mmCIF file of C-alpha atoms and ligand atoms in Angstrom:
data_model
loop_
_atom_site.group_PDB
_atom_site.id
_atom_site.type_symbol
_atom_site.label_atom_id
_atom_site.label_comp_id
_atom_site.label_asym_id
_atom_site.label_seq_id
_atom_site.Cartn_x
_atom_site.Cartn_y
_atom_site.Cartn_z
ATOM 1 C CA MET H 1 90.331 26.816 -127.697
ATOM 2 C CA SER H 2 87.757 26.233 -124.959
ATOM 3 C CA ALA H 3 88.739 26.849 -121.324
ATOM 4 C CA ALA H 4 89.498 23.886 -119.080
ATOM 5 C CA VAL H 5 86.627 23.038 -116.767
ATOM 6 C CA ALA H 6 87.057 21.713 -113.249
ATOM 7 C CA ARG H 7 86.205 18.168 -112.327
ATOM 8 C CA VAL H 8 83.063 18.019 -110.216
ATOM 9 C CA LEU H 9 83.362 16.953 -106.589
ATOM 10 C CA ASP H 10 80.135 15.004 -106.672
ATOM 11 C CA GLY H 11 78.720 15.094 -103.156
ATOM 12 C CA LYS H 12 75.650 13.135 -104.132
ATOM 13 C CA ALA H 13 77.603 10.160 -105.444
ATOM 14 C CA THR H 14 80.170 10.271 -102.620
ATOM 15 C CA SER H 15 77.439 10.555 -100.028
ATOM 16 C CA ALA H 16 75.721 7.499 -101.536
ATOM 17 C CA LEU H 17 78.964 5.524 -101.089
ATOM 18 C CA VAL H 18 79.377 6.616 -97.466
ATOM 19 C CA ARG H 19 75.717 5.893 -96.746
ATOM 20 C CA ALA H 20 75.960 2.412 -98.228
ATOM 21 C CA GLU H 21 78.985 1.697 -96.001
ATOM 22 C CA VAL H 22 77.157 3.054 -92.963
ATOM 23 C CA ARG H 23 74.115 0.921 -93.740
ATOM 24 C CA GLU H 24 76.204 -2.216 -94.021
ATOM 25 C CA ARG H 25 77.824 -1.581 -90.641
ATOM 26 C CA ALA H 26 74.491 -0.561 -89.090
ATOM 27 C CA LEU H 27 72.858 -3.805 -90.204
ATOM 28 C CA ARG H 28 75.768 -5.791 -88.770
ATOM 29 C CA LEU H 29 75.428 -3.943 -85.474
ATOM 30 C CA ALA H 30 71.661 -4.460 -85.466
ATOM 31 C CA ALA H 31 72.172 -8.182 -86.034
ATOM 32 C CA ALA H 32 74.372 -8.139 -82.938
ATOM 33 C CA GLY H 33 71.504 -6.576 -80.982
ATOM 34 C CA CYS H 34 72.162 -2.841 -81.215
ATOM 35 C CA THR H 35 70.238 -0.912 -83.868
ATOM 36 C CA PRO H 36 71.690 2.616 -84.173
ATOM 37 C CA GLY H 37 69.158 5.173 -82.943
ATOM 38 C CA LEU H 38 68.913 8.829 -83.913
ATOM 39 C CA ALA H 39 66.679 11.452 -82.322
ATOM 40 C CA VAL H 40 65.901 14.556 -84.362
ATOM 41 C CA VAL H 41 64.348 17.564 -82.662
ATOM 42 C CA LEU H 42 62.640 20.258 -84.709
ATOM 43 C CA VAL H 43 61.114 23.276 -83.012
ATOM 44 C CA GLY H 44 58.858 25.650 -84.959
ATOM 45 C CA ASP H 45 57.958 25.758 -88.622
ATOM 46 C CA ASP H 46 60.953 27.235 -90.430
ATOM 47 C CA PRO H 47 60.518 25.857 -93.979
ATOM 48 C CA ALA H 48 64.232 25.214 -94.624
ATOM 49 C CA SER H 49 64.594 23.391 -91.287
ATOM 50 C CA GLN H 50 61.565 21.245 -92.125
ATOM 51 C CA VAL H 51 63.208 20.169 -95.376
ATOM 52 C CA TYR H 52 66.534 19.426 -93.623
ATOM 53 C CA VAL H 53 64.800 17.372 -90.923
ATOM 54 C CA ARG H 54 62.770 15.428 -93.477
ATOM 55 C CA ASN H 55 65.938 14.595 -95.416
ATOM 56 C CA LYS H 56 67.836 13.529 -92.286
ATOM 57 C CA ASP H 57 64.923 11.428 -91.064
ATOM 58 C CA LYS H 58 64.651 9.684 -94.453
ATOM 59 C CA ALA H 59 68.405 9.092 -94.759
ATOM 60 C CA ALA H 60 68.571 7.633 -91.248
ATOM 61 C CA HIS H 61 65.696 5.243 -91.999
ATOM 62 C CA GLU H 62 67.401 4.189 -95.222
ATOM 63 C CA ALA H 63 70.592 3.488 -93.273
ATOM 64 C CA GLY H 64 68.672 1.013 -91.145
ATOM 65 C CA PHE H 65 68.565 3.256 -88.081
ATOM 66 C CA HIS H 66 65.775 3.553 -85.586
ATOM 67 C CA VAL H 67 64.658 7.204 -85.786
ATOM 68 C CA ARG H 68 62.662 9.285 -83.368
ATOM 69 C CA THR H 69 61.653 12.694 -84.700
ATOM 70 C CA ALA H 70 60.124 15.207 -82.291
ATOM 71 C CA ARG H 71 58.313 18.117 -83.937
ATOM 72 C CA LEU H 72 57.496 20.796 -81.379
ATOM 73 C CA PRO H 73 55.547 24.038 -81.788
ATOM 74 C CA ALA H 74 57.463 27.334 -81.888
ATOM 75 C CA ALA H 75 55.836 28.265 -78.571
ATOM 76 C CA THR H 76 57.633 25.419 -76.749
ATOM 77 C CA SER H 77 59.465 26.728 -73.685
ATOM 78 C CA GLN H 78 63.187 26.476 -73.029
ATOM 79 C CA ALA H 79 62.502 24.214 -70.043
ATOM 80 C CA GLU H 80 60.339 21.844 -72.133
ATOM 81 C CA ILE H 81 63.051 21.448 -74.782
ATOM 82 C CA GLU H 82 65.735 20.897 -72.175
ATOM 83 C CA ALA H 83 63.556 18.275 -70.466
ATOM 84 C CA LEU H 84 63.022 16.541 -73.813
ATOM 85 C CA VAL H 85 66.788 16.454 -74.447
ATOM 86 C CA ALA H 86 67.384 15.062 -70.950
ATOM 87 C CA GLY H 87 64.936 12.244 -71.738
ATOM 88 C CA LEU H 88 66.714 11.491 -75.021
ATOM 89 C CA ASN H 89 70.077 11.457 -73.205
ATOM 90 C CA ALA H 90 68.737 8.831 -70.825
ATOM 91 C CA ASP H 91 67.256 6.583 -73.532
ATOM 92 C CA PRO H 92 69.741 3.770 -74.278
ATOM 93 C CA SER H 93 68.091 3.007 -77.634
ATOM 94 C CA LEU H 94 69.252 6.419 -78.930
ATOM 95 C CA HIS H 95 72.899 7.022 -79.856
ATOM 96 C CA GLY H 96 72.617 10.374 -81.581
ATOM 97 C CA ILE H 97 70.670 13.533 -80.784
ATOM 98 C CA LEU H 98 70.313 16.303 -83.305
ATOM 99 C CA VAL H 99 68.575 19.566 -82.477
ATOM 100 C CA GLN H 100 67.876 21.330 -85.753
ATOM 101 C CA LEU H 101 69.163 24.902 -85.650
ATOM 102 C CA PRO H 102 68.284 27.723 -85.699
ATOM 103 C CA LEU H 103 65.725 27.564 -82.906
ATOM 104 C CA PRO H 104 62.834 30.052 -82.954
ATOM 105 C CA ALA H 105 63.492 33.504 -81.491
ATOM 106 C CA GLY H 106 63.373 33.548 -77.716
ATOM 107 C CA LEU H 107 64.987 30.132 -77.281
ATOM 108 C CA ASP H 108 68.627 29.844 -76.245
ATOM 109 C CA ALA H 109 70.211 27.350 -78.652
ATOM 110 C CA GLU H 110 73.520 27.367 -76.804
ATOM 111 C CA ARG H 111 71.845 26.221 -73.595
ATOM 112 C CA VAL H 112 69.901 23.508 -75.408
ATOM 113 C CA VAL H 113 73.063 22.197 -77.094
ATOM 114 C CA ALA H 114 74.832 22.228 -73.724
ATOM 115 C CA CYS H 115 72.201 19.773 -72.425
ATOM 116 C CA ILE H 116 73.090 17.129 -75.040
ATOM 117 C CA ASP H 117 75.193 14.217 -73.764
ATOM 118 C CA PRO H 118 78.559 14.696 -75.590
ATOM 119 C CA ALA H 119 78.573 10.959 -76.422
ATOM 120 C CA LYS H 120 75.322 11.497 -78.386
ATOM 121 C CA ASP H 121 76.240 14.920 -79.799
ATOM 122 C CA VAL H 122 76.319 13.832 -83.452
ATOM 123 C CA ASP H 123 76.485 17.452 -84.627
ATOM 124 C CA GLY H 124 79.737 17.904 -82.683
ATOM 125 C CA LEU H 125 78.603 21.200 -81.186
ATOM 126 C CA THR H 126 78.863 20.662 -77.425
ATOM 127 C CA ALA H 127 81.757 22.292 -75.577
ATOM 128 C CA THR H 128 83.236 18.839 -74.884
ATOM 129 C CA ASN H 129 83.410 17.929 -78.581
ATOM 130 C CA VAL H 130 84.581 21.402 -79.630
ATOM 131 C CA ALA H 131 87.379 21.152 -77.042
ATOM 132 C CA ALA H 132 88.294 17.678 -78.315
ATOM 133 C CA LEU H 133 88.617 19.088 -81.837
ATOM 134 C CA VAL H 134 90.750 22.010 -80.676
ATOM 135 C CA MET H 135 92.954 19.675 -78.619
ATOM 136 C CA GLY H 136 93.246 17.075 -81.371
ATOM 137 C CA ARG H 137 91.574 14.408 -79.250
ATOM 138 C CA PRO H 138 88.978 11.871 -80.435
ATOM 139 C CA GLY H 139 85.416 13.153 -80.431
ATOM 140 C CA LEU H 140 82.398 13.713 -82.642
ATOM 141 C CA ARG H 141 83.207 16.248 -85.366
ATOM 142 C CA PRO H 142 80.683 18.706 -86.882
ATOM 143 C CA CYS H 143 79.032 17.104 -89.908
ATOM 144 C CA THR H 144 79.451 19.758 -92.605
ATOM 145 C CA PRO H 145 83.215 20.319 -92.206
ATOM 146 C CA ALA H 146 83.758 16.588 -91.687
ATOM 147 C CA GLY H 147 81.825 16.019 -94.929
ATOM 148 C CA CYS H 148 84.124 18.463 -96.744
ATOM 149 C CA ILE H 149 87.188 16.530 -95.529
ATOM 150 C CA GLU H 150 85.601 13.217 -96.547
ATOM 151 C CA LEU H 151 84.874 14.586 -100.011
ATOM 152 C CA LEU H 152 88.509 15.681 -100.408
ATOM 153 C CA ASP H 153 89.820 12.362 -99.060
ATOM 154 C CA ARG H 154 87.683 10.277 -101.384
ATOM 155 C CA HIS H 155 88.948 12.227 -104.387
ATOM 156 C CA GLY H 156 92.584 11.935 -103.354
ATOM 157 C CA ILE H 157 92.953 15.676 -102.732
ATOM 158 C CA GLU H 158 95.783 16.179 -100.241
ATOM 159 C CA LEU H 159 95.751 18.786 -97.499
ATOM 160 C CA GLU H 160 99.214 18.311 -96.033
ATOM 161 C CA GLY H 161 101.479 21.277 -96.719
ATOM 162 C CA ARG H 162 98.883 23.018 -98.863
ATOM 163 C CA GLU H 163 97.366 26.479 -98.532
ATOM 164 C CA VAL H 164 93.776 26.256 -97.327
ATOM 165 C CA VAL H 165 91.568 29.341 -97.165
ATOM 166 C CA VAL H 166 88.227 29.138 -95.377
ATOM 167 C CA VAL H 167 85.865 32.063 -95.915
ATOM 168 C CA GLY H 168 83.574 32.195 -92.866
ATOM 169 C CA ARG H 169 84.342 31.653 -89.184
ATOM 170 C CA SER H 170 81.141 30.141 -87.788
ATOM 171 C CA LEU H 171 81.243 27.528 -85.062
ATOM 172 C CA LEU H 172 79.215 25.251 -87.339
ATOM 173 C CA VAL H 173 81.421 25.311 -90.439
ATOM 174 C CA GLY H 174 84.301 27.771 -90.825
ATOM 175 C CA LYS H 175 86.183 27.299 -87.545
ATOM 176 C CA PRO H 176 85.852 23.501 -87.352
ATOM 177 C CA PHE H 177 86.864 23.084 -90.986
ATOM 178 C CA ALA H 178 89.955 25.187 -90.319
ATOM 179 C CA LEU H 179 90.847 22.983 -87.341
ATOM 180 C CA LEU H 180 90.264 19.768 -89.289
ATOM 181 C CA ALA H 181 92.490 21.044 -92.106
ATOM 182 C CA LEU H 182 95.133 22.039 -89.556
ATOM 183 C CA GLU H 183 94.950 18.531 -88.097
ATOM 184 C CA ARG H 184 95.805 17.344 -91.635
ATOM 185 C CA HIS H 185 98.837 19.654 -91.668
ATOM 186 C CA ALA H 186 97.488 22.268 -94.058
ATOM 187 C CA THR H 187 98.524 25.919 -93.765
ATOM 188 C CA VAL H 188 95.223 27.533 -92.901
ATOM 189 C CA THR H 189 93.850 31.045 -93.306
ATOM 190 C CA ILE H 190 90.391 31.964 -92.013
ATOM 191 C CA ALA H 191 88.777 34.914 -93.801
ATOM 192 C CA HIS H 192 85.626 36.714 -92.653
ATOM 193 C CA SER H 193 83.641 39.901 -93.094
ATOM 194 C CA ARG H 194 86.512 42.112 -91.862
ATOM 195 C CA THR H 195 89.140 40.517 -94.115
ATOM 196 C CA ARG H 196 90.871 43.064 -96.313
ATOM 197 C CA ASP H 197 91.282 42.120 -99.953
ATOM 198 C CA LEU H 198 89.339 38.871 -99.881
ATOM 199 C CA ALA H 199 90.154 38.321 -103.555
ATOM 200 C CA ALA H 200 93.895 38.222 -102.852
ATOM 201 C CA VAL H 201 93.454 35.941 -99.832
ATOM 202 C CA CYS H 202 91.292 33.505 -101.827
ATOM 203 C CA GLY H 203 93.766 33.661 -104.693
ATOM 204 C CA ARG H 204 96.465 31.860 -102.708
ATOM 205 C CA ALA H 205 94.262 28.878 -101.805
ATOM 206 C CA ASP H 206 95.064 25.397 -103.070
ATOM 207 C CA VAL H 207 91.854 24.420 -101.287
ATOM 208 C CA LEU H 208 89.203 27.134 -100.985
ATOM 209 C CA VAL H 209 86.155 26.652 -98.780
ATOM 210 C CA ALA H 210 83.332 29.185 -98.909
ATOM 211 C CA ALA H 211 80.952 29.106 -95.937
ATOM 212 C CA VAL H 212 79.374 32.540 -95.866
ATOM 213 C CA GLY H 213 75.752 32.540 -96.990
ATOM 214 C CA ARG H 214 76.101 35.225 -99.693
ATOM 215 C CA PRO H 215 75.178 34.278 -103.235
ATOM 216 C CA ARG H 216 78.196 34.135 -105.572
ATOM 217 C CA LEU H 217 80.421 36.175 -103.255
ATOM 218 C CA VAL H 218 83.537 34.290 -104.413
ATOM 219 C CA GLN H 219 84.204 35.293 -107.983
ATOM 220 C CA GLY H 220 85.793 33.237 -110.722
ATOM 221 C CA PRO H 221 88.993 35.297 -111.079
ATOM 222 C CA TRP H 222 89.694 34.880 -107.314
ATOM 223 C CA VAL H 223 90.224 31.157 -107.764
ATOM 224 C CA LYS H 224 93.824 29.964 -108.120
ATOM 225 C CA PRO H 225 94.155 27.848 -111.268
ATOM 226 C CA GLY H 226 93.838 24.174 -110.346
ATOM 227 C CA ALA H 227 92.470 24.800 -106.830
ATOM 228 C CA ALA H 228 89.856 22.589 -105.180
ATOM 229 C CA VAL H 229 86.794 24.725 -104.397
ATOM 230 C CA LEU H 230 84.247 23.589 -101.830
ATOM 231 C CA ASP H 231 81.090 25.664 -101.755
ATOM 232 C CA VAL H 232 79.204 25.211 -98.500
ATOM 233 C CA GLY H 233 76.770 28.087 -99.058
ATOM 234 C CA ILE H 234 73.105 27.472 -99.732
ATOM 235 C CA ASN H 235 71.328 30.618 -100.899
ATOM 236 C CA ARG H 236 67.848 30.849 -102.321
ATOM 237 C CA LEU H 237 67.449 33.545 -104.980
ATOM 238 C CA PRO H 238 64.189 35.496 -105.476
ATOM 239 C CA ASP H 239 63.370 33.269 -108.489
ATOM 240 C CA GLY H 240 63.455 30.233 -106.183
ATOM 241 C CA SER H 241 66.713 28.753 -107.471
ATOM 242 C CA LEU H 242 69.521 27.645 -105.153
ATOM 243 C CA VAL H 243 73.058 28.955 -105.537
ATOM 244 C CA GLY H 244 76.197 28.690 -103.482
ATOM 245 C CA ASP H 245 78.662 31.281 -102.245
ATOM 246 C CA VAL H 246 80.852 30.748 -105.318
ATOM 247 C CA ASP H 247 80.097 32.050 -108.810
ATOM 248 C CA TYR H 248 80.128 28.534 -110.208
ATOM 249 C CA ALA H 249 80.630 28.796 -113.976
ATOM 250 C CA PRO H 250 83.612 31.200 -114.006
ATOM 251 C CA ALA H 251 85.141 29.487 -110.954
ATOM 252 C CA ALA H 252 84.843 26.095 -112.682
ATOM 253 C CA GLU H 253 86.889 27.449 -115.586
ATOM 254 C CA ARG H 254 89.869 28.016 -113.270
ATOM 255 C CA ALA H 255 89.480 25.392 -110.529
ATOM 256 C CA GLY H 256 90.809 21.841 -110.699
ATOM 257 C CA TRP H 257 87.882 20.549 -108.654
ATOM 258 C CA ILE H 258 84.623 22.166 -107.588
ATOM 259 C CA THR H 259 81.459 21.224 -105.694
ATOM 260 C CA PRO H 260 78.102 22.050 -107.269
ATOM 261 C CA VAL H 261 75.204 23.579 -105.332
ATOM 262 C CA PRO H 262 73.013 21.669 -104.822
ATOM 263 C CA GLY H 263 74.619 18.221 -104.867
ATOM 264 C CA GLY H 264 77.989 19.065 -103.333
ATOM 265 C CA VAL H 265 78.588 19.607 -99.638
ATOM 266 C CA GLY H 266 74.910 19.309 -98.607
ATOM 267 C CA PRO H 267 74.575 15.546 -99.181
ATOM 268 C CA MET H 268 77.904 14.989 -97.407
ATOM 269 C CA THR H 269 76.550 16.699 -94.295
ATOM 270 C CA ILE H 270 73.804 14.093 -94.045
ATOM 271 C CA ALA H 271 76.220 11.244 -94.724
ATOM 272 C CA MET H 272 78.458 12.406 -91.860
ATOM 273 C CA LEU H 273 75.478 12.702 -89.528
ATOM 274 C CA LEU H 274 74.811 9.021 -90.190
ATOM 275 C CA ALA H 275 78.494 8.141 -89.810
ATOM 276 C CA ASN H 276 78.655 9.965 -86.462
ATOM 277 C CA THR H 277 75.504 8.235 -85.199
ATOM 278 C CA LEU H 278 76.861 4.851 -86.240
ATOM 279 C CA ARG H 279 80.125 5.595 -84.444
ATOM 280 C CA SER H 280 78.254 6.496 -81.254
ATOM 281 C CA ALA H 281 76.221 3.293 -81.529
ATOM 282 C CA GLU H 282 79.343 1.189 -82.082
ATOM 283 C CA ARG H 283 80.933 2.777 -79.017
ATOM 284 C CA ALA H 284 77.818 2.165 -76.943
ATOM 285 C CA ALA H 285 77.703 -1.457 -78.092
ATOM 286 C CA ALA H 286 81.368 -2.115 -77.351
ATOM 287 C CA PRO H 287 82.533 0.484 -74.845
ATOM 288 C CA ALA H 288 85.587 -1.495 -73.774
ATOM 289 C CA ALA H 289 86.776 -2.071 -77.352
ATOM 290 C CA ALA H 290 86.193 1.599 -78.223
ATOM 291 C CA ARG H 291 88.386 2.721 -75.320
ATOM 292 C CA SER H 292 91.313 0.634 -76.376
HETATM 293 P P1 LIG B 1 77.143 32.150 -90.449
HETATM 294 O O1 LIG B 1 76.202 33.254 -90.822
HETATM 295 O O2 LIG B 1 77.141 31.637 -89.069
HETATM 296 O O3 LIG B 1 78.638 32.637 -90.778
HETATM 297 C C1 LIG B 1 78.919 33.306 -91.957
HETATM 298 C C2 LIG B 1 80.371 33.719 -91.975
HETATM 299 O O4 LIG B 1 80.611 34.409 -93.183
HETATM 300 C C3 LIG B 1 80.765 34.667 -90.837
HETATM 301 O O5 LIG B 1 81.955 34.240 -90.249
HETATM 302 C C4 LIG B 1 80.925 36.020 -91.522
HETATM 303 O O6 LIG B 1 81.946 36.824 -90.994
HETATM 304 C C5 LIG B 1 81.336 35.602 -92.921
HETATM 305 N N1 LIG B 1 80.996 36.638 -93.880
HETATM 306 C C6 LIG B 1 79.833 37.316 -94.022
HETATM 307 N N2 LIG B 1 79.925 38.210 -95.009
HETATM 308 C C7 LIG B 1 81.169 38.111 -95.517
HETATM 309 C C8 LIG B 1 81.861 38.768 -96.548
HETATM 310 N N3 LIG B 1 81.286 39.725 -97.279
HETATM 311 N N4 LIG B 1 83.136 38.418 -96.788
HETATM 312 C C9 LIG B 1 83.741 37.455 -96.063
HETATM 313 N N5 LIG B 1 83.123 36.768 -95.063
HETATM 314 C C10 LIG B 1 81.856 37.109 -94.799
HETATM 315 O O7 LIG B 1 76.883 31.009 -91.511
HETATM 316 P P2 LIG B 1 77.173 29.402 -91.456
HETATM 317 O O8 LIG B 1 78.618 29.148 -91.329
HETATM 318 O O9 LIG B 1 76.235 28.762 -90.528
HETATM 319 O O10 LIG B 1 76.688 29.017 -92.920
HETATM 320 C C11 LIG B 1 77.325 29.544 -94.074
HETATM 321 C C12 LIG B 1 76.568 29.094 -95.312
HETATM 322 O O11 LIG B 1 76.643 27.682 -95.384
HETATM 323 C C13 LIG B 1 75.071 29.420 -95.321
HETATM 324 O O12 LIG B 1 74.685 29.647 -96.668
HETATM 325 C C14 LIG B 1 74.417 28.145 -94.841
HETATM 326 O O13 LIG B 1 73.098 28.006 -95.338
HETATM 327 C C15 LIG B 1 75.326 27.131 -95.457
HETATM 328 N N6 LIG B 1 75.358 25.835 -94.753
HETATM 329 C C16 LIG B 1 75.312 24.728 -95.523
HETATM 330 C C17 LIG B 1 75.388 23.503 -94.970
HETATM 331 C C18 LIG B 1 75.399 22.322 -95.856
HETATM 332 O O14 LIG B 1 75.142 21.224 -95.417
HETATM 333 N N7 LIG B 1 75.749 22.490 -97.152
HETATM 334 C C19 LIG B 1 75.433 23.306 -93.519
HETATM 335 C C20 LIG B 1 75.584 24.540 -92.779
HETATM 336 C C21 LIG B 1 75.520 25.765 -93.399
HETATM 337 P P3 LIG B 1 81.867 37.489 -89.532
HETATM 338 O O15 LIG B 1 82.171 36.379 -88.571
HETATM 339 O O16 LIG B 1 82.915 38.536 -89.588
HETATM 340 O O17 LIG B 1 80.472 38.035 -89.397
#
């Protein structure tokens, strides 16, 4: 008898749905006189960042947004980047500002992010938005963890009362996902590089999220039968292929649901960037309504 194989959490298809919804709302908003505007800032020539920025730029255009992409040389000074961000903050035609990270060595990303107007912080990384997440208040949520939640929601996968294990505790993915899952009343464990017996910790997860950046760290036998597995990792192997943080084939034999890499969480990140930008634009267009 062949082993059961998990159903695929198809990020590409789900992202297409979200993007179509965003586009429809963006066109309606534009017809009312407010085209959503996104500024993307890329500093230096990191090849992966160039690909990410190209994809975001293209997706935002397709959503009907007005897009301004600034490509700056790696030698750009801290003061120049901060001045650029200040200009973008002041531009009323822009509702979202994304500074592609990491920044080249020598630049202080934390200080640059701190310059972004929290109302335009569509990556959800400013202290104001992080505090809002921790306090359970409205705010812009980081795109990758928000995309994971959206993917679960759209497949009817419940979080309430369930055991969620997040491997990775970054500010970008691990910690915010844990907080979002907690907001949904999951019982959350955050594992990291000092976790003892990672296999046993992963083994109790009804929903397992891997956000580490180590190819195939999470092994098939660690997955609880029937679990939903979200693989955030993007790792390029020496042969050029992309793999996640989960050993896909053996994990898929035990999981109930699993995201592929590529085509899982990655496309959802872009969809949530568009959703966040649209939300900022809608708020800017109707500030009084948004407050109520
Ligand atoms: P970080 O490097 O910031 O964080 C990695 C985390 O993994 C850390 O908390 C670290 O623990 C933990 N870790 C490292 N080694 C181990 C180990 N052996 N066992 C358990 N935990 C370990 O990475 P990010 O969160 O920024 O990104 C994670 C991955 O997700 C990367 O592959 C990245 O490319 C990908 N990514 C994908 C996105 C998408 O859209 N799909 C978006 C963002 C990221 P400690 O804190 O103890 O060091």
